[in-house]
Amino acid sequence: MDYRNDFKFLKQGIIYFDNAATTLKPDKVIEKMDDYYYNYPSNAHRGDYNISIKASTEFENTRSLVKKFINAKKTEEIIFTSGATDSINMAIYGYFLNNLKKDDEVLITKSEHASIVIPWFDLENKLGIKVRYIDLNDDYTFNIENFKTMINPNTKVISIAEITNVIGDKRDIKEITKIAHENNIKVLVDASQSIGHVKIDVTDTDVDFLAFSAHKMLGPTGVGVLYGKEELLNEISYRKGGGTSISFENPSEIIYKDLPYKLEAGTQNIAGVIGLSEAIKFLNEVGLDYIEDYTNNLKEYLVSKLENNKNITMYNPDVEGSILIFNVKNVFAQDTAIYLNNHNICVRAGDHCDKKLHDETNMKNTVRISLYFYNTKEEIDKLVDALNNDNILEESIL
Amino acid sequence: MNEDLKRELIIENYNNPVNKGLTNDKDYISIEKSNPSCIDHFKIEIKLKDNIVEDIRFDGEACAISTSALSISISKLIGKTKEEALNIIDNYNKMILNEEYDSKVLEELEIYKDISKQPARAKCATIGINGIKDLLEKN
C-alpha cells in the first residue's frame, strides 16, 4: 500500500530517515488540529456552551481511542502528559519515589534512553536505591536469562524500553513482566519506539506502567500518555496542583478529583490530544502488523545494500526492526549526517541520548537510520548511492 | 584562498590536529566544552605565563569543522598576549555572525567565513575557540 500521498511533507522531495526521533504527520492529523483551532477553540471540561462541550467530547474520544489502541481496561488508566519523558517522570516521581526505600534495587540496561536513566539516578541520590544494569548480549540485545539472575529480594522495579532507540531490539515484555510479577517486581515500560510500530496490549502483557509520546506515532508534539494500572495511578501523590485536579483549595481539606483528571492539572494540550485521535485512526487503518512487516523488510533491504559498501561498518545489521546504526570509515558521524543533508537525506548522528551504551562499546557516536512505513526502497537506493562515495568527509565541508 | 585549498587545510587539521592530548599539568587551566545541539565535546588546557598564552592543548571527539577550527585557532593563538588572543577571538566570532570584523588579525581563520552560511556548522566553527575565550576571560 502506498500512503505517501497522505503526507503533504513528502512532496518536498526530502528523504526522512529520522523516524525514531519523530515521525511525520499525516495531513489528516494536521487538519484535525486546524479544525479545532478554527471551529471550536475552547477549553475542555470547563464550559457549558456547545463549542466547549465539543472540545471536551473530542478530547475524551481520544482517550477512548488510546485505551482501545493499547487495550487498557479503563479510560481512567490513560493519563495525558506532555510526552514520554513527562510520563516516565510522573511514574517515577509520583509513584516510585514514595514506594521505594534505601537499598531497593531497580533494574535497567545500558541501552536505555536518558529519560529512563536520569530519573532513576536521581532517585538513587535521593533515596539510596541501587540502579543495576542487566548485562546485554554481545549484539547489545536484551538477555532474559541475565534478567532472571539479577533478581534478589531487594529487586523492586524493572524499567526498560520495549524497543530501544539505538539498537532497536524488541524485548518480550509479556515474559519479562511475568517473571517480574512472580518476584513482586513492578514493571515500567518505555514504549516510545514501539508505539505505532508493534501491537501493544497492556492487559495481555500486564505491565504496571507504560509511557509513550504522540509525536512518534504520527501525532503532534507536546502530547504523551502514561498508562498505569488504576490502583497504582491512584497511589500517585499529587504532582501538579491546579484547575481540574482538585475540588477544594482549603489547605486543610484538599479533595482530589478522580482519575484521570487528578493527574491532569491545568489546561491540557487540547489541539494536540485531539490531533492524536486522527493519528490512531490512521495507524489502525494501515495496520500495525503491516507496519512491522514492512519496516523489517525495508531494514533487511537496506542492510543487504550497504553490505556491499566497504567503507560502512554496521553495528546492528541482524537485529530485526526499523533501526540501523552505522559509521563510514574515517568519517565522524556528524560529518556523515551533514553530507547526507546536502543530499536532502535526514539522518541522526550522535549517541542518541544513550551515553551509557556508547561508553560501554566501541560505537561511540554513530549515524542512525530509522525507518517507517512511508519510506521506500527507492529512498534507500538514493541513500546507498550517496554513501557510495570515497570523498564523504571532503564533501561534507563547504 | 580557493575552495580546494580551504578544504585541504580543514582536512589536514582534522586528521592531524595540533596539540591533541592533555598534559593534566597543574600549570594549566582547563575547561570542558560541549555543543548542546550535537555531539562535539572538547577538553581544553591553557598555560598562561606573564600574560602570554604559552601553550594550548585539547582532547575530545568532534566533527571535521570543530576539530580543524580548534586546531587552527591553537596555532594562531599560542604566543599572543591574553588581550591579543581575545581580540582575535572577538573578530572571529564577529565573522561567524556575519558582522564587520578585522580581517587582518584572522589570517587563515578566515577559511571558516562561509561556514556560517551552513546552519548546522556555525556552532561547530566556534565551540573550541569559545572554550579558549572562556578560559582566558576567567583567568
XYZ file of C-alpha atoms in Angstrom:
537
model
C 0.000 0.000 0.000
C 1.232 3.495 -0.727
C 0.455 6.017 1.974
C 2.816 8.694 0.728
C 0.001 10.801 -0.698
C -1.366 11.206 2.805
C 1.689 13.257 3.814
C 1.985 16.659 2.162
C 5.507 16.972 3.553
C 6.748 14.138 1.351
C 6.047 16.191 -1.773
C 9.124 18.319 -0.935
C 11.458 15.560 -2.044
C 13.214 15.341 1.302
C 14.106 11.802 2.334
C 13.235 11.468 6.006
C 15.045 8.681 7.869
C 14.844 10.034 11.433
C 11.565 8.438 12.458
C 12.872 7.288 15.825
C 13.260 10.973 16.727
C 9.797 11.896 15.494
C 7.514 10.656 12.742
C 5.910 12.718 10.015
C 2.315 13.838 10.488
C -0.391 12.820 8.012
C -2.441 15.689 6.602
C -5.483 14.381 8.470
C -3.773 14.923 11.833
C -2.865 18.492 10.939
C -6.349 19.174 9.570
C -7.927 17.794 12.739
C -5.954 20.263 14.838
C -6.727 23.109 12.439
C -10.389 22.215 12.724
C -10.193 22.577 16.497
C -8.437 25.936 16.345
C -10.745 27.280 13.615
C -14.094 25.899 14.679
C -14.255 25.074 18.398
C -11.203 26.692 20.014
C -12.429 26.473 23.584
C -11.170 24.922 26.771
C -12.193 21.367 27.586
C -14.010 20.264 30.752
C -14.797 23.898 31.562
C -17.686 25.435 29.667
C -21.434 24.985 29.395
C -21.588 26.088 25.809
C -21.605 23.974 22.676
C -18.083 24.505 21.410
C -16.564 23.671 24.797
C -18.676 20.550 25.035
C -17.467 19.630 21.531
C -13.823 20.157 22.642
C -14.407 18.011 25.758
C -16.070 15.279 23.718
C -13.247 15.164 21.160
C -10.657 15.177 23.974
C -12.323 12.253 25.760
C -12.880 10.475 22.475
C -9.086 10.414 22.054
C -8.746 8.889 25.499
C -11.104 6.086 24.460
C -9.145 5.548 21.251
C -5.874 5.335 23.210
C -7.480 2.871 25.632
C -8.510 0.617 22.748
C -5.196 1.100 20.933
C -3.197 -0.327 23.847
C -6.073 -2.469 25.167
C -6.275 -0.909 28.627
C -9.156 -1.966 30.849
C -10.420 1.525 31.642
C -10.184 5.039 30.242
C -9.249 6.185 33.774
C -5.933 4.428 33.248
C -4.973 6.747 30.376
C -3.296 9.961 31.556
C -2.335 12.645 29.061
C 1.078 14.206 29.596
C 3.443 16.389 27.580
C 5.371 13.386 26.231
C 7.043 10.113 27.166
C 9.665 11.856 29.314
C 6.908 13.555 31.294
C 5.053 10.230 31.597
C 8.112 8.368 32.871
C 8.852 11.182 35.310
C 5.261 11.048 36.551
C 5.531 7.338 37.262
C 8.961 7.582 38.892
C 8.476 10.748 40.951
C 4.746 10.295 41.529
C 4.710 6.615 42.437
C 8.158 5.082 42.940
C 9.636 7.978 44.917
C 7.022 7.246 47.588
C 7.093 3.475 47.342
C 10.810 2.655 47.289
C 13.290 2.824 50.127
C 17.048 2.660 50.676
C 18.750 -0.432 49.175
C 15.778 -1.318 46.959
C 17.033 -2.215 43.503
C 15.886 -1.000 40.107
C 16.965 -2.940 37.024
C 17.677 -1.164 33.758
C 20.101 -1.855 30.891
C 22.872 0.159 29.329
C 20.824 0.669 26.208
C 18.047 2.660 27.864
C 17.262 6.241 26.886
C 18.330 9.115 29.138
C 14.685 9.713 30.089
C 14.748 6.373 31.923
C 18.274 6.557 33.281
C 18.295 10.099 34.661
C 15.207 9.953 36.935
C 16.399 6.645 38.380
C 19.866 8.078 39.053
C 18.131 10.943 40.806
C 16.202 8.503 42.996
C 19.454 6.725 43.766
C 20.742 10.057 45.083
C 17.521 10.932 46.878
C 16.580 7.577 48.418
C 19.713 5.445 48.342
C 18.132 2.904 45.997
C 20.504 0.995 43.710
C 20.256 1.206 39.933
C 21.661 -2.011 38.470
C 22.321 -2.941 34.865
C 21.133 -6.177 33.302
C 24.005 -7.386 31.089
C 23.211 -7.294 27.388
C 24.069 -9.910 24.779
C 27.157 -9.418 22.616
C 24.996 -7.744 19.985
C 23.607 -5.387 22.700
C 20.171 -7.002 22.692
C 18.259 -7.885 25.870
C 19.014 -11.167 27.621
C 16.128 -12.535 29.661
C 18.323 -15.086 31.472
C 20.584 -12.298 32.677
C 17.481 -10.543 33.987
C 16.492 -13.625 35.997
C 19.932 -13.926 37.582
C 19.865 -10.284 38.701
C 16.700 -10.760 40.767
C 17.100 -10.807 44.534
C 14.756 -9.905 47.418
C 15.691 -6.222 47.062
C 14.702 -6.032 43.395
C 11.579 -3.878 43.185
C 11.407 -2.466 39.657
C 12.434 -3.282 36.106
C 12.398 -0.200 33.899
C 13.192 -0.769 30.227
C 12.134 0.160 26.722
C 10.060 -2.279 24.711
C 12.151 -1.337 21.662
C 15.384 0.591 22.189
C 16.144 3.742 20.268
C 19.674 2.808 19.252
C 19.876 -0.963 18.773
C 16.168 -1.276 18.034
C 15.713 -4.731 19.525
C 12.239 -5.729 20.664
C 12.013 -7.123 24.187
C 9.486 -9.771 25.218
C 7.562 -7.569 27.612
C 4.957 -10.232 28.416
C 7.557 -12.760 29.526
C 9.616 -10.137 31.371
C 6.504 -8.945 33.212
C 5.511 -12.490 34.119
C 8.919 -13.135 35.674
C 8.867 -9.726 37.366
C 5.448 -10.226 38.923
C 6.369 -13.680 40.204
C 9.044 -11.839 42.177
C 6.927 -8.858 43.265
C 8.760 -6.563 40.874
C 6.932 -3.646 39.245
C 7.334 -3.079 35.505
C 7.689 0.357 33.905
C 7.909 0.198 30.113
C 9.088 2.961 27.813
C 7.060 2.339 24.659
C 8.340 5.411 22.789
C 9.868 3.355 19.982
C 7.350 0.526 19.957
C 4.157 2.583 19.836
C 2.938 2.752 16.254
C 5.429 0.047 15.276
C 4.141 -3.083 17.005
C 0.904 -4.085 18.713
C 0.784 -3.102 22.370
C -1.616 -4.826 24.725
C -1.221 -3.764 28.343
C -3.871 -6.213 29.533
C -2.150 -9.161 27.907
C 1.376 -8.153 28.986
C 0.108 -6.993 32.408
C 2.697 -4.175 32.674
C 2.253 -1.768 35.587
C 3.181 1.464 33.814
C 3.716 2.233 30.133
C 4.804 5.551 28.640
C 4.846 6.929 25.106
C 4.762 10.104 23.023
C 2.176 11.027 20.393
C 4.766 12.512 18.055
C 6.461 9.157 17.467
C 3.173 7.653 16.241
C 2.134 10.218 13.579
C 0.686 12.565 16.196
C 1.640 16.073 17.271
C 4.486 17.065 19.587
C 3.709 18.071 23.151
C 1.405 15.146 23.928
C 2.200 11.906 25.655
C 0.449 9.173 27.564
C 1.090 7.451 30.841
C -0.788 4.186 31.168
C -0.881 2.810 34.682
C -2.958 0.230 36.480
C -5.760 2.086 38.194
C -4.725 1.138 41.721
C -1.177 2.340 41.071
C -2.238 5.617 39.465
C -4.460 6.230 42.466
C -1.398 5.987 44.671
C 0.436 8.685 42.723
C 0.758 11.603 45.052
C -0.370 14.920 43.726
C 2.216 16.137 41.335
C 0.948 19.364 39.901
C -1.838 21.189 41.679
C -4.232 23.306 39.710
C -7.521 23.547 37.922
C -9.149 20.226 37.024
C -7.115 18.243 39.554
C -8.721 19.372 42.811
C -12.153 20.256 44.126
C -11.241 22.483 47.062
C -8.479 24.899 47.802
C -8.762 24.929 51.558
C -5.273 23.805 52.647
C -6.623 21.530 55.356
C -9.032 19.659 53.164
C -7.916 19.446 49.567
C -10.080 16.933 47.792
C -8.575 15.460 44.669
C -10.750 14.625 41.755
C -10.899 11.102 40.440
C -8.661 9.620 37.776
C -7.718 10.618 35.184
C -8.368 14.283 35.982
C -6.459 14.426 39.232
C -3.271 13.848 37.257
C -4.124 16.327 34.504
C -3.963 19.688 36.276
C -4.098 22.818 34.153
C -5.310 23.288 30.619
C -4.084 20.396 28.546
C -2.676 20.434 25.008
C -6.212 20.146 23.668
C -5.394 20.523 19.974
C -2.574 18.014 20.334
C -4.688 15.431 22.121
C -7.467 15.825 19.567
C -4.879 15.528 16.765
C -3.691 12.250 18.280
C -7.126 10.749 17.620
C -6.550 11.017 13.861
C -3.083 9.521 14.232
C -4.565 6.474 15.958
C -7.273 6.116 13.320
C -4.599 6.335 10.628
C -2.434 3.672 12.301
C -5.452 1.400 12.716
C -6.192 1.782 9.026
C -2.614 0.997 7.966
C -2.395 -1.836 10.492
C 0.421 -2.489 12.957
C 1.167 -5.951 11.581
C 1.676 -4.403 8.146
C 3.928 -1.666 9.601
C 6.072 -4.169 11.499
C 6.495 -6.444 8.468
C 7.092 -3.582 6.071
C 9.785 -1.862 8.165
C 11.509 -5.183 8.960
C 11.704 -5.924 5.238
C 12.905 -2.421 4.468
C 15.696 -2.730 7.007
C 16.741 -6.062 5.518
C 16.862 -4.401 2.111
C 18.937 -1.508 3.498
C 21.391 -3.890 5.167
C 21.728 -6.010 2.021
C 22.585 -2.903 0.010
C 25.036 -1.392 2.494
C 26.831 -4.713 2.892
C 28.392 -4.053 -0.491
C 29.970 -0.788 0.685
C 33.427 -1.494 2.075
C 33.555 1.870 3.903
C 30.488 1.158 6.037
C 30.502 -0.523 9.431
C 27.030 -1.545 10.578
C 26.551 -2.218 14.297
C 23.148 -3.917 14.441
C 22.513 -5.389 10.977
C 20.989 -8.612 12.263
C 18.588 -7.089 14.782
C 15.043 -7.239 13.451
C 13.331 -3.860 13.464
C 13.376 -0.446 11.855
C 16.672 0.993 13.147
C 20.166 0.682 11.671
C 23.237 2.337 13.163
C 26.492 2.606 11.242
C 29.586 4.661 10.583
C 31.562 5.498 7.477
C 35.251 4.648 7.752
C 37.321 7.633 8.942
C 34.321 9.990 8.927
C 32.853 11.387 12.147
C 29.145 10.531 12.406
C 28.092 14.156 12.328
C 30.074 14.834 9.171
C 28.269 11.921 7.527
C 24.916 13.359 8.625
C 25.794 16.793 7.260
C 26.986 15.242 3.995
C 23.675 13.365 3.685
C 21.786 16.560 4.472
C 23.468 18.048 1.389
C 21.721 15.225 -0.486
C 18.344 16.037 1.133
C 18.532 12.964 3.356
C 17.706 13.405 7.060
C 19.511 11.075 9.447
C 20.561 11.367 13.068
C 24.156 11.424 14.302
C 25.234 11.138 17.879
C 24.926 8.995 20.934
C 21.106 9.134 20.599
C 20.599 10.113 24.270
C 22.236 6.892 25.311
C 25.656 7.794 26.654
C 25.875 4.606 28.733
C 25.685 2.282 25.744
C 28.248 4.286 23.863
C 30.576 4.439 26.846
C 30.453 0.663 27.084
C 31.007 -0.177 23.462
C 33.350 0.884 20.725
C 30.499 2.513 18.865
C 30.684 5.951 20.438
C 28.927 8.237 18.010
C 27.008 6.663 15.175
C 24.734 7.534 12.296
C 21.191 6.256 12.761
C 18.666 5.425 10.058
C 15.188 4.817 11.455
C 12.506 3.711 9.033
C 8.734 3.922 8.897
C 6.010 2.653 6.624
C 6.109 5.657 4.264
C 9.804 5.111 3.476
C 10.553 3.246 0.253
C 13.206 1.120 -1.407
C 13.728 3.966 -3.880
C 14.659 6.267 -0.989
C 17.050 3.650 0.335
C 18.636 3.332 -3.107
C 19.306 7.082 -3.064
C 20.912 6.819 0.376
C 23.021 3.866 -0.733
C 24.134 5.794 -3.827
C 25.051 8.839 -1.758
C 27.088 6.707 0.647
C 28.852 5.019 -2.242
C 31.434 7.787 -2.333
C 35.039 7.813 -1.138
C 35.004 11.584 -0.548
C 32.243 11.944 2.049
C 34.440 13.835 4.508
C 35.654 16.267 1.851
C 32.160 16.831 0.522
C 30.717 17.418 3.990
C 32.866 20.550 4.189
C 32.000 23.826 2.480
C 42.283 31.087 -0.965
C 40.399 28.819 -3.352
C 37.889 26.229 -2.212
C 40.193 23.265 -2.722
C 42.955 24.791 -0.604
C 40.477 25.684 2.135
C 39.168 22.153 2.139
C 42.681 20.755 2.197
C 43.643 22.907 5.184
C 40.500 21.819 7.050
C 41.039 18.118 6.336
C 44.734 18.339 7.275
C 43.899 20.000 10.597
C 41.113 17.481 11.226
C 43.259 14.423 10.527
C 46.350 15.790 12.258
C 45.254 18.461 14.708
C 47.961 20.358 16.582
C 48.476 19.819 20.298
C 45.992 16.988 20.732
C 46.391 15.265 24.076
C 46.232 16.767 27.558
C 49.106 17.354 29.969
C 46.987 17.348 33.159
C 49.776 19.603 34.468
C 48.899 21.884 37.366
C 50.338 24.883 35.500
C 47.481 24.585 33.016
C 43.937 25.829 33.447
C 41.240 23.700 31.848
C 37.628 23.700 30.688
C 35.191 21.257 29.072
C 33.006 22.398 26.205
C 30.124 20.579 24.562
C 27.813 21.634 21.830
C 24.283 21.038 23.133
C 22.786 20.540 19.695
C 25.339 17.998 18.545
C 27.942 15.608 19.856
C 31.112 17.663 19.814
C 32.990 17.524 23.070
C 36.368 19.061 23.929
C 38.522 19.441 26.976
C 40.909 22.354 26.593
C 44.026 23.255 28.612
C 45.850 26.581 28.566
C 49.149 27.615 30.092
C 49.324 31.369 30.689
C 52.630 32.881 31.775
C 53.280 36.600 32.261
C 50.085 37.371 30.353
C 51.300 35.348 27.343
C 49.436 32.292 26.011
C 52.338 29.900 26.285
C 50.521 26.669 25.367
C 47.067 25.369 24.474
C 46.189 21.685 24.312
C 42.956 19.785 23.785
C 41.352 16.392 23.694
C 37.935 15.151 22.697
C 35.874 13.980 19.795
C 34.198 16.248 17.308
C 33.392 16.785 13.648
C 35.787 17.946 10.966
C 34.847 21.606 11.267
C 35.026 21.735 15.086
C 38.318 19.893 15.284
C 40.059 21.727 12.471
C 38.848 25.147 13.668
C 40.191 24.460 17.147
C 43.482 23.191 15.731
C 43.994 26.302 13.575
C 42.905 28.551 16.483
C 45.503 26.935 18.734
C 48.274 27.524 16.172
C 47.140 31.094 15.805
C 46.791 31.991 19.497
C 49.922 30.480 21.044
C 52.476 33.207 21.713
C 49.916 36.002 21.787
C 49.181 38.158 24.823
C 45.863 37.493 26.505
C 44.454 40.736 25.037
C 45.675 39.941 21.521
C 44.184 36.469 21.750
C 40.824 37.797 22.948
C 40.840 40.358 20.138
C 41.377 37.613 17.542
C 38.569 35.532 19.078
C 36.267 38.560 19.144
C 36.879 39.236 15.451
C 36.455 35.560 14.614
C 33.071 35.447 16.342
C 32.013 38.622 14.500
C 32.969 36.990 11.199
C 30.899 33.890 12.006
C 27.936 36.105 12.985
C 28.313 37.928 9.661
C 29.199 41.214 11.381
C 32.007 43.627 10.497
C 35.407 42.341 11.541
C 39.108 43.000 11.122
C 40.290 40.500 8.534
C 43.996 41.279 9.118
C 44.054 39.679 12.557
C 42.361 36.450 11.444
C 44.537 35.317 8.523
C 43.857 31.619 7.785
C 40.981 31.516 10.292
C 39.051 33.330 7.551
C 38.522 29.999 5.790
C 35.589 29.481 8.174
C 33.777 32.571 6.924
C 31.447 30.683 4.602
C 30.796 28.028 7.201
C 28.415 30.368 8.981
C 26.136 30.096 5.963
C 25.585 26.404 6.774
C 23.287 26.493 9.794
C 24.409 23.067 11.004
C 28.048 24.150 11.003
C 28.154 27.631 12.615
C 28.322 26.264 16.147
C 30.954 23.727 15.124
C 33.232 26.531 13.990
C 33.062 28.305 17.351
C 32.858 25.661 20.087
C 36.614 25.247 20.568
C 37.676 28.864 20.249
C 34.959 29.963 22.665
C 36.287 27.436 25.180
C 39.636 29.225 24.907
C 37.811 32.545 25.301
C 36.038 31.387 28.476
C 39.336 30.280 29.988
C 41.160 33.490 29.112
C 38.355 35.699 30.412
C 38.159 33.877 33.707
C 41.895 33.973 34.383
